[in-house]
PDB file of C-alpha atoms in Angstrom:
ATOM      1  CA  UNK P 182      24.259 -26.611 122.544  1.00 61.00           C
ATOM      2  CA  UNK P 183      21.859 -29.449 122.487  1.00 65.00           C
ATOM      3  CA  UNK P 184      23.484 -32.852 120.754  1.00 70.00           C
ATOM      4  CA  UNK P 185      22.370 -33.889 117.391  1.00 71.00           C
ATOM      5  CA  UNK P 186      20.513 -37.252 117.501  1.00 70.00           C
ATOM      6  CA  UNK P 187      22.223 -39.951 115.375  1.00 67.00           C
ATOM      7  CA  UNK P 188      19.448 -40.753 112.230  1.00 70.00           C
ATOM      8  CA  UNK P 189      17.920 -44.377 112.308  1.00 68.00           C
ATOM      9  CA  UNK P 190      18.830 -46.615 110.124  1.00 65.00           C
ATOM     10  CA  UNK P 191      16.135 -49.766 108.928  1.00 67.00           C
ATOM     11  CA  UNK P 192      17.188 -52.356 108.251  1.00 65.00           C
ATOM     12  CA  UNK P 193      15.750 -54.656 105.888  1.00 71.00           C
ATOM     13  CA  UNK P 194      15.813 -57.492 106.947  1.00 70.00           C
ATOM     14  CA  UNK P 195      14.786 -59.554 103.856  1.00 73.00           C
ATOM     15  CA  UNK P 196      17.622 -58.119 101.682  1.00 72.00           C
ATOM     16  CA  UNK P 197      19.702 -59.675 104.533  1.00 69.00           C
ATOM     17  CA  UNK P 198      18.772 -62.710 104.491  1.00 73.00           C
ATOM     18  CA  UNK P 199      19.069 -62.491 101.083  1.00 75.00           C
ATOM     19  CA  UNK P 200      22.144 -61.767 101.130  1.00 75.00           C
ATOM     20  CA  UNK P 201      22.728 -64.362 104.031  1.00 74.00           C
ATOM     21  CA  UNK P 202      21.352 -66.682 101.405  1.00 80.00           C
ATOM     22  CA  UNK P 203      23.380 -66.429  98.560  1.00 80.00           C
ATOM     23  CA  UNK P 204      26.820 -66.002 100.289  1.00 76.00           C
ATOM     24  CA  UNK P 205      25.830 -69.694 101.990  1.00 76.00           C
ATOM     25  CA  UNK P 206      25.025 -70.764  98.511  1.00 80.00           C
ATOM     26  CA  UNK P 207      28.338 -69.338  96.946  1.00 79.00           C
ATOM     27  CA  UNK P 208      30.458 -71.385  99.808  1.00 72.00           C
ATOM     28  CA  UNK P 209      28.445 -74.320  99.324  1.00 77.00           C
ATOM     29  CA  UNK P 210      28.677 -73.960  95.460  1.00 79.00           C
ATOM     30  CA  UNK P 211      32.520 -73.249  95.896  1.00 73.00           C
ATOM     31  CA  UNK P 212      32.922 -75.985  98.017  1.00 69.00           C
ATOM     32  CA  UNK P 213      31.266 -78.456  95.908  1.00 74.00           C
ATOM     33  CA  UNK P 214      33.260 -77.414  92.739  1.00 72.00           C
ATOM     34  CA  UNK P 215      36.611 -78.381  94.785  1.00 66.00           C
ATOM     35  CA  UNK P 216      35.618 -81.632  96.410  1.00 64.00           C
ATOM     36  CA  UNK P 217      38.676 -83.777  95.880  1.00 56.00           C
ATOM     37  CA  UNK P 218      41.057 -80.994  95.368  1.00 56.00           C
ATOM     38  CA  UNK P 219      41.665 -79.057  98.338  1.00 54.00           C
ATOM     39  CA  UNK P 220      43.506 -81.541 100.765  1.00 51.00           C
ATOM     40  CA  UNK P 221      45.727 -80.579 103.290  1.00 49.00           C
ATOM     41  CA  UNK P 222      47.033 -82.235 105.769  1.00 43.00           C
ATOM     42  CA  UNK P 223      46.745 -81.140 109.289  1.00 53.00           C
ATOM     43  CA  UNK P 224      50.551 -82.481 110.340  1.00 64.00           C
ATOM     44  CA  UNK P 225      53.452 -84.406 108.600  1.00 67.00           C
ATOM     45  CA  UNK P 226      55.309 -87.118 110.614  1.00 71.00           C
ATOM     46  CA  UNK P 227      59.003 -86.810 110.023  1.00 76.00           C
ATOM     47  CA  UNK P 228      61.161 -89.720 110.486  1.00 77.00           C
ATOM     48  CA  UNK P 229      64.217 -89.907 112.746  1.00 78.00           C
ATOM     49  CA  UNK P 230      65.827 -91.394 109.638  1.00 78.00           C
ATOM     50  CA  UNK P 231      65.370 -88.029 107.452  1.00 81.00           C
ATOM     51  CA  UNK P 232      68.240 -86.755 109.758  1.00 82.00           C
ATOM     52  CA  UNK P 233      69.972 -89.519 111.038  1.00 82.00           C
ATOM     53  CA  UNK P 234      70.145 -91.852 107.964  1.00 81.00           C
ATOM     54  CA  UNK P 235      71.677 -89.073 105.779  1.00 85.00           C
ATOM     55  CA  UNK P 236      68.395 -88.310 103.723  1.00 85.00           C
ATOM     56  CA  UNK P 237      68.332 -84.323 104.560  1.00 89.00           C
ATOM     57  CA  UNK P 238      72.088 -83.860 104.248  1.00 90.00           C
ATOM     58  CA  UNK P 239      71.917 -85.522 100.358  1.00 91.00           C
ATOM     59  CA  UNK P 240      69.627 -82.778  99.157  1.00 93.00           C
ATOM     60  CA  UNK P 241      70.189 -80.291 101.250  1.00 94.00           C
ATOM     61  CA  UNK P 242      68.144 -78.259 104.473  1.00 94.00           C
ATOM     62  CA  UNK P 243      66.603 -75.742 101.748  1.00 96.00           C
ATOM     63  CA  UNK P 244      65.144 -78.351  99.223  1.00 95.00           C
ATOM     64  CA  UNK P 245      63.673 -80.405 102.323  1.00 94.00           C
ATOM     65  CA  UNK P 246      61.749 -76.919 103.572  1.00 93.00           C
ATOM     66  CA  UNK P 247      60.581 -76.922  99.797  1.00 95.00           C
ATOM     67  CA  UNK P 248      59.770 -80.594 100.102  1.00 94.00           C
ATOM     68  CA  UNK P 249      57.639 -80.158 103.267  1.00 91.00           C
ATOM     69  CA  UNK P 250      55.816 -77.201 101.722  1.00 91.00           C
ATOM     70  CA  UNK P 251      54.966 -79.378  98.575  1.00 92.00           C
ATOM     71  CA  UNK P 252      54.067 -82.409 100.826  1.00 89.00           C
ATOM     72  CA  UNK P 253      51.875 -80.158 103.188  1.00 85.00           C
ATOM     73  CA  UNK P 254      49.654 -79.534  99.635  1.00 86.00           C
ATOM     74  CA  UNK P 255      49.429 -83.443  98.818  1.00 86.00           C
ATOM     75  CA  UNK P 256      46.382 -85.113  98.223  1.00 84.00           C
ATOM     76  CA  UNK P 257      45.255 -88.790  98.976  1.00 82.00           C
ATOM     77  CA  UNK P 258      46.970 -89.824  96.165  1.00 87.00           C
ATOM     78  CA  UNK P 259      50.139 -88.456  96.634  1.00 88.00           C
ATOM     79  CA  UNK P 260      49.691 -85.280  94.264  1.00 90.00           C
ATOM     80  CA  UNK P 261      50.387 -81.714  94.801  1.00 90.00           C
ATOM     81  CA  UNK P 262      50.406 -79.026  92.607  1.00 89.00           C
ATOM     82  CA  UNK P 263      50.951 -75.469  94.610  1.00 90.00           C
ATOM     83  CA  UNK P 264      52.191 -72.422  92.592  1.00 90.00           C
ATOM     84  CA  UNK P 265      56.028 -71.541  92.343  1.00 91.00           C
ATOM     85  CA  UNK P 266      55.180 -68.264  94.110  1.00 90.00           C
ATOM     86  CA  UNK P 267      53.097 -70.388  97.299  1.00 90.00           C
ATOM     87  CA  UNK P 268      56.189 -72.787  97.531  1.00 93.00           C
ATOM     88  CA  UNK P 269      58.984 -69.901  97.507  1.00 92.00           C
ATOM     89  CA  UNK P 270      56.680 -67.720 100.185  1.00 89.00           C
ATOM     90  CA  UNK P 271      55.813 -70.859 102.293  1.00 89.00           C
ATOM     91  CA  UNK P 272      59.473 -72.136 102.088  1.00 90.00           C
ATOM     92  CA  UNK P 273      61.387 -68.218 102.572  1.00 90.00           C
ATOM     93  CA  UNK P 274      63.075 -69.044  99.248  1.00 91.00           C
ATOM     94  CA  UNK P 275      63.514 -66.662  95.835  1.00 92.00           C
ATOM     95  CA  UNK P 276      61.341 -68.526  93.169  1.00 92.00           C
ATOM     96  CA  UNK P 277      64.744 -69.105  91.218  1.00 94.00           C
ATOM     97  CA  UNK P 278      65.935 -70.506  94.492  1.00 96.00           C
ATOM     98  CA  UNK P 279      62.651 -72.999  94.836  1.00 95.00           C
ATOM     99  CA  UNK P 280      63.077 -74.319  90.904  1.00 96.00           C
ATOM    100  CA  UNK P 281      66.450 -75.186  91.821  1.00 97.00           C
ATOM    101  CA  UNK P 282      65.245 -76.952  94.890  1.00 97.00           C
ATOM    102  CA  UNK P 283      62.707 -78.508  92.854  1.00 96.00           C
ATOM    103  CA  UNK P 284      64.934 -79.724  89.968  1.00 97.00           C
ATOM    104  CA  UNK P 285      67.225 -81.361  93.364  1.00 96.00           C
ATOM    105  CA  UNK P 286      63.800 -83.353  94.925  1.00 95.00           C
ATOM    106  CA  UNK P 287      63.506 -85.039  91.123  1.00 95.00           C
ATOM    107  CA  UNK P 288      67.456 -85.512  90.956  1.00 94.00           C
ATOM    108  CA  UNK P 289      67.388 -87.213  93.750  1.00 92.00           C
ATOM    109  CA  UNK P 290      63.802 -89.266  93.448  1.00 91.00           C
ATOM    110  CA  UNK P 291      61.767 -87.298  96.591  1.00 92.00           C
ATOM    111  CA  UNK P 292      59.514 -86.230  94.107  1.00 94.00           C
ATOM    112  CA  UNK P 293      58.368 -86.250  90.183  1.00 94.00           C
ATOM    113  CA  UNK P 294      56.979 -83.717  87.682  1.00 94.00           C
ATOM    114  CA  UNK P 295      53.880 -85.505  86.247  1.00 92.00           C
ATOM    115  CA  UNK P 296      52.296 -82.753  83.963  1.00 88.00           C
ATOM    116  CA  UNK P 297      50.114 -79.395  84.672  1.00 87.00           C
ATOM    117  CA  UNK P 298      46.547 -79.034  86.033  1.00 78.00           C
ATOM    118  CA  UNK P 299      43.991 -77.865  84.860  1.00 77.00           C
ATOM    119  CA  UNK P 300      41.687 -74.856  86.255  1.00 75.00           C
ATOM    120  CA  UNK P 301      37.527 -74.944  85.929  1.00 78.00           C
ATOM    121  CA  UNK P 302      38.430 -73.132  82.288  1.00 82.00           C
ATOM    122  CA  UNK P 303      40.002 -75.272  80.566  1.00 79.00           C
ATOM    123  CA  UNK P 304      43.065 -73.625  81.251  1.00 80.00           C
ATOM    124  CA  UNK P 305      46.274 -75.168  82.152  1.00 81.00           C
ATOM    125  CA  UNK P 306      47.803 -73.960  85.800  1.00 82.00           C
ATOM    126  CA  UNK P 307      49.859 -74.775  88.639  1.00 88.00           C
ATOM    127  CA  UNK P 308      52.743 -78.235  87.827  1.00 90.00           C
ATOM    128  CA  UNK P 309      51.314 -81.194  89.388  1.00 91.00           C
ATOM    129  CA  UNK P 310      53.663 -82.915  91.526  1.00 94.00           C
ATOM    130  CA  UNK P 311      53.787 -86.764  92.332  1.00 92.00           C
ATOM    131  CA  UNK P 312      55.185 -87.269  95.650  1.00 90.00           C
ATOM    132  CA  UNK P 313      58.052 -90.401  95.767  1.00 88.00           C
ATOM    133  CA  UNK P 314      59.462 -89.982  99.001  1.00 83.00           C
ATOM    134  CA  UNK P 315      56.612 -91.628 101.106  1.00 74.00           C
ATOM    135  CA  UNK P 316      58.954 -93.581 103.499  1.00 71.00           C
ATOM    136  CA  UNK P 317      60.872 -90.988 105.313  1.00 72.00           C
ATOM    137  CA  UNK P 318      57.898 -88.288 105.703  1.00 65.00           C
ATOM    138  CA  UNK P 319      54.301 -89.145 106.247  1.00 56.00           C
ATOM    139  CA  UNK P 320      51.219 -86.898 106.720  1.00 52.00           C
ATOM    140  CA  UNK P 321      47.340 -87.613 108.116  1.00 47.00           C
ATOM    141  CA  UNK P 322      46.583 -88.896 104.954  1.00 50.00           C
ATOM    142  CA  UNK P 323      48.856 -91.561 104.548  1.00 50.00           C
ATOM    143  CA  UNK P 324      47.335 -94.929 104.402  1.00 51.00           C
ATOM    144  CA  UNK P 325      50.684 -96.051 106.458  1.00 50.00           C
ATOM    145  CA  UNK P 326      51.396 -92.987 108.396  1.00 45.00           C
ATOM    146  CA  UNK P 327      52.089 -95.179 111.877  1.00 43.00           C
ATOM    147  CA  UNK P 328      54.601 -98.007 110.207  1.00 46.00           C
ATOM    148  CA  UNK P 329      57.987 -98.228 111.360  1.00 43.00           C
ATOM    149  CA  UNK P 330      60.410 -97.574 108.649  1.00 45.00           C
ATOM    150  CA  UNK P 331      62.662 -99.750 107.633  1.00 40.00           C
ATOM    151  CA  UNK P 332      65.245 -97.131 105.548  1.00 42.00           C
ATOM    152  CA  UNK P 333      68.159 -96.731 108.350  1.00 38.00           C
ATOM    153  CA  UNK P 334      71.186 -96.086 106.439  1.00 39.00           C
ATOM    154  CA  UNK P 335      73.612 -95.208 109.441  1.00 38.00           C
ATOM    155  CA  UNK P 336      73.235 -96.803 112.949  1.00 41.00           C
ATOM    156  CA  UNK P 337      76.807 -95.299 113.949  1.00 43.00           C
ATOM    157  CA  UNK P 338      75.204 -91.933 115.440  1.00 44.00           C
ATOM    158  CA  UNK P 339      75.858 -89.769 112.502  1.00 43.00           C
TER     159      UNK P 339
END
């Protein structure tokens, strides 16, 4: 039995560049309309004194992970505003877990609530954060990020 021959397909090539076209234009436009939003930073320095100087044992190992996740989302000038849902998944905690966490960082001054952001709509969103803590934790967008801090609390080993 002789094989079938597969059928040829055309392509048309200007409806893919077309397409080509506007999906470079959407990613532009996209990129464009969150210019000075999206800011991540590539690594955060931890300092030897978040152990050592007692900082991590005051508010505990869970509400530093949830600290880290919201400092991993800050912007150049210190804000972050990631969903509930991106900080529990990011940080392995329940979301009930994370606002407990949360309410901890602004007991204890790490961070501070500072109002609600607004989406392209109109529409309020995500709670804008206002990172404190700048001293113990720095990131690639840090003015500072290679000073020395000067925060030791403990210098007998603990």
């Amino acid at each position: 039995m002789p094989k079938a021959k597969p059928k040829k397909v055309k392509m048309d090539m200007d409806k893919l560049k077309i397409n080509f076209d506007n999906k470079i234009k959407e990613l532009k436009d996209r990129a464009e309309a969150n210019k000075g939003l999206e800011f991540i930073n590539f690594w955060v320095k931890v300092s030897h004194v978040a152990p050592r100087g007692g900082y991590i044992k005051q508010i505990g190992a869970r509400a530093f992970g949830v600290f880290i996740v919201i400092r991993s989302y800050m912007s150049k000038d210190y804000i972050a505003f990631p969903s509930l849902s991106t900080i529990a998944y990011l940080s392995g905690c329940s979301i009930t877990t994370t606002q407990k966490e949360i309410a901890t960082l602004i007991k204890y001054g790490w961070i501070k609530k500072i109002g609600r952001a607004k989406n392209p709509q109109g529409r309020f969103g995500n709670t804008e954060y206002l990172i404190v803590q700048t001293d113990v934790v720095r990131g690639t967008g840090d003015v500072s990020f290679m000073k020395q801090t000067p925060l030791l609390l403990s210098t007998d080993g603990e």
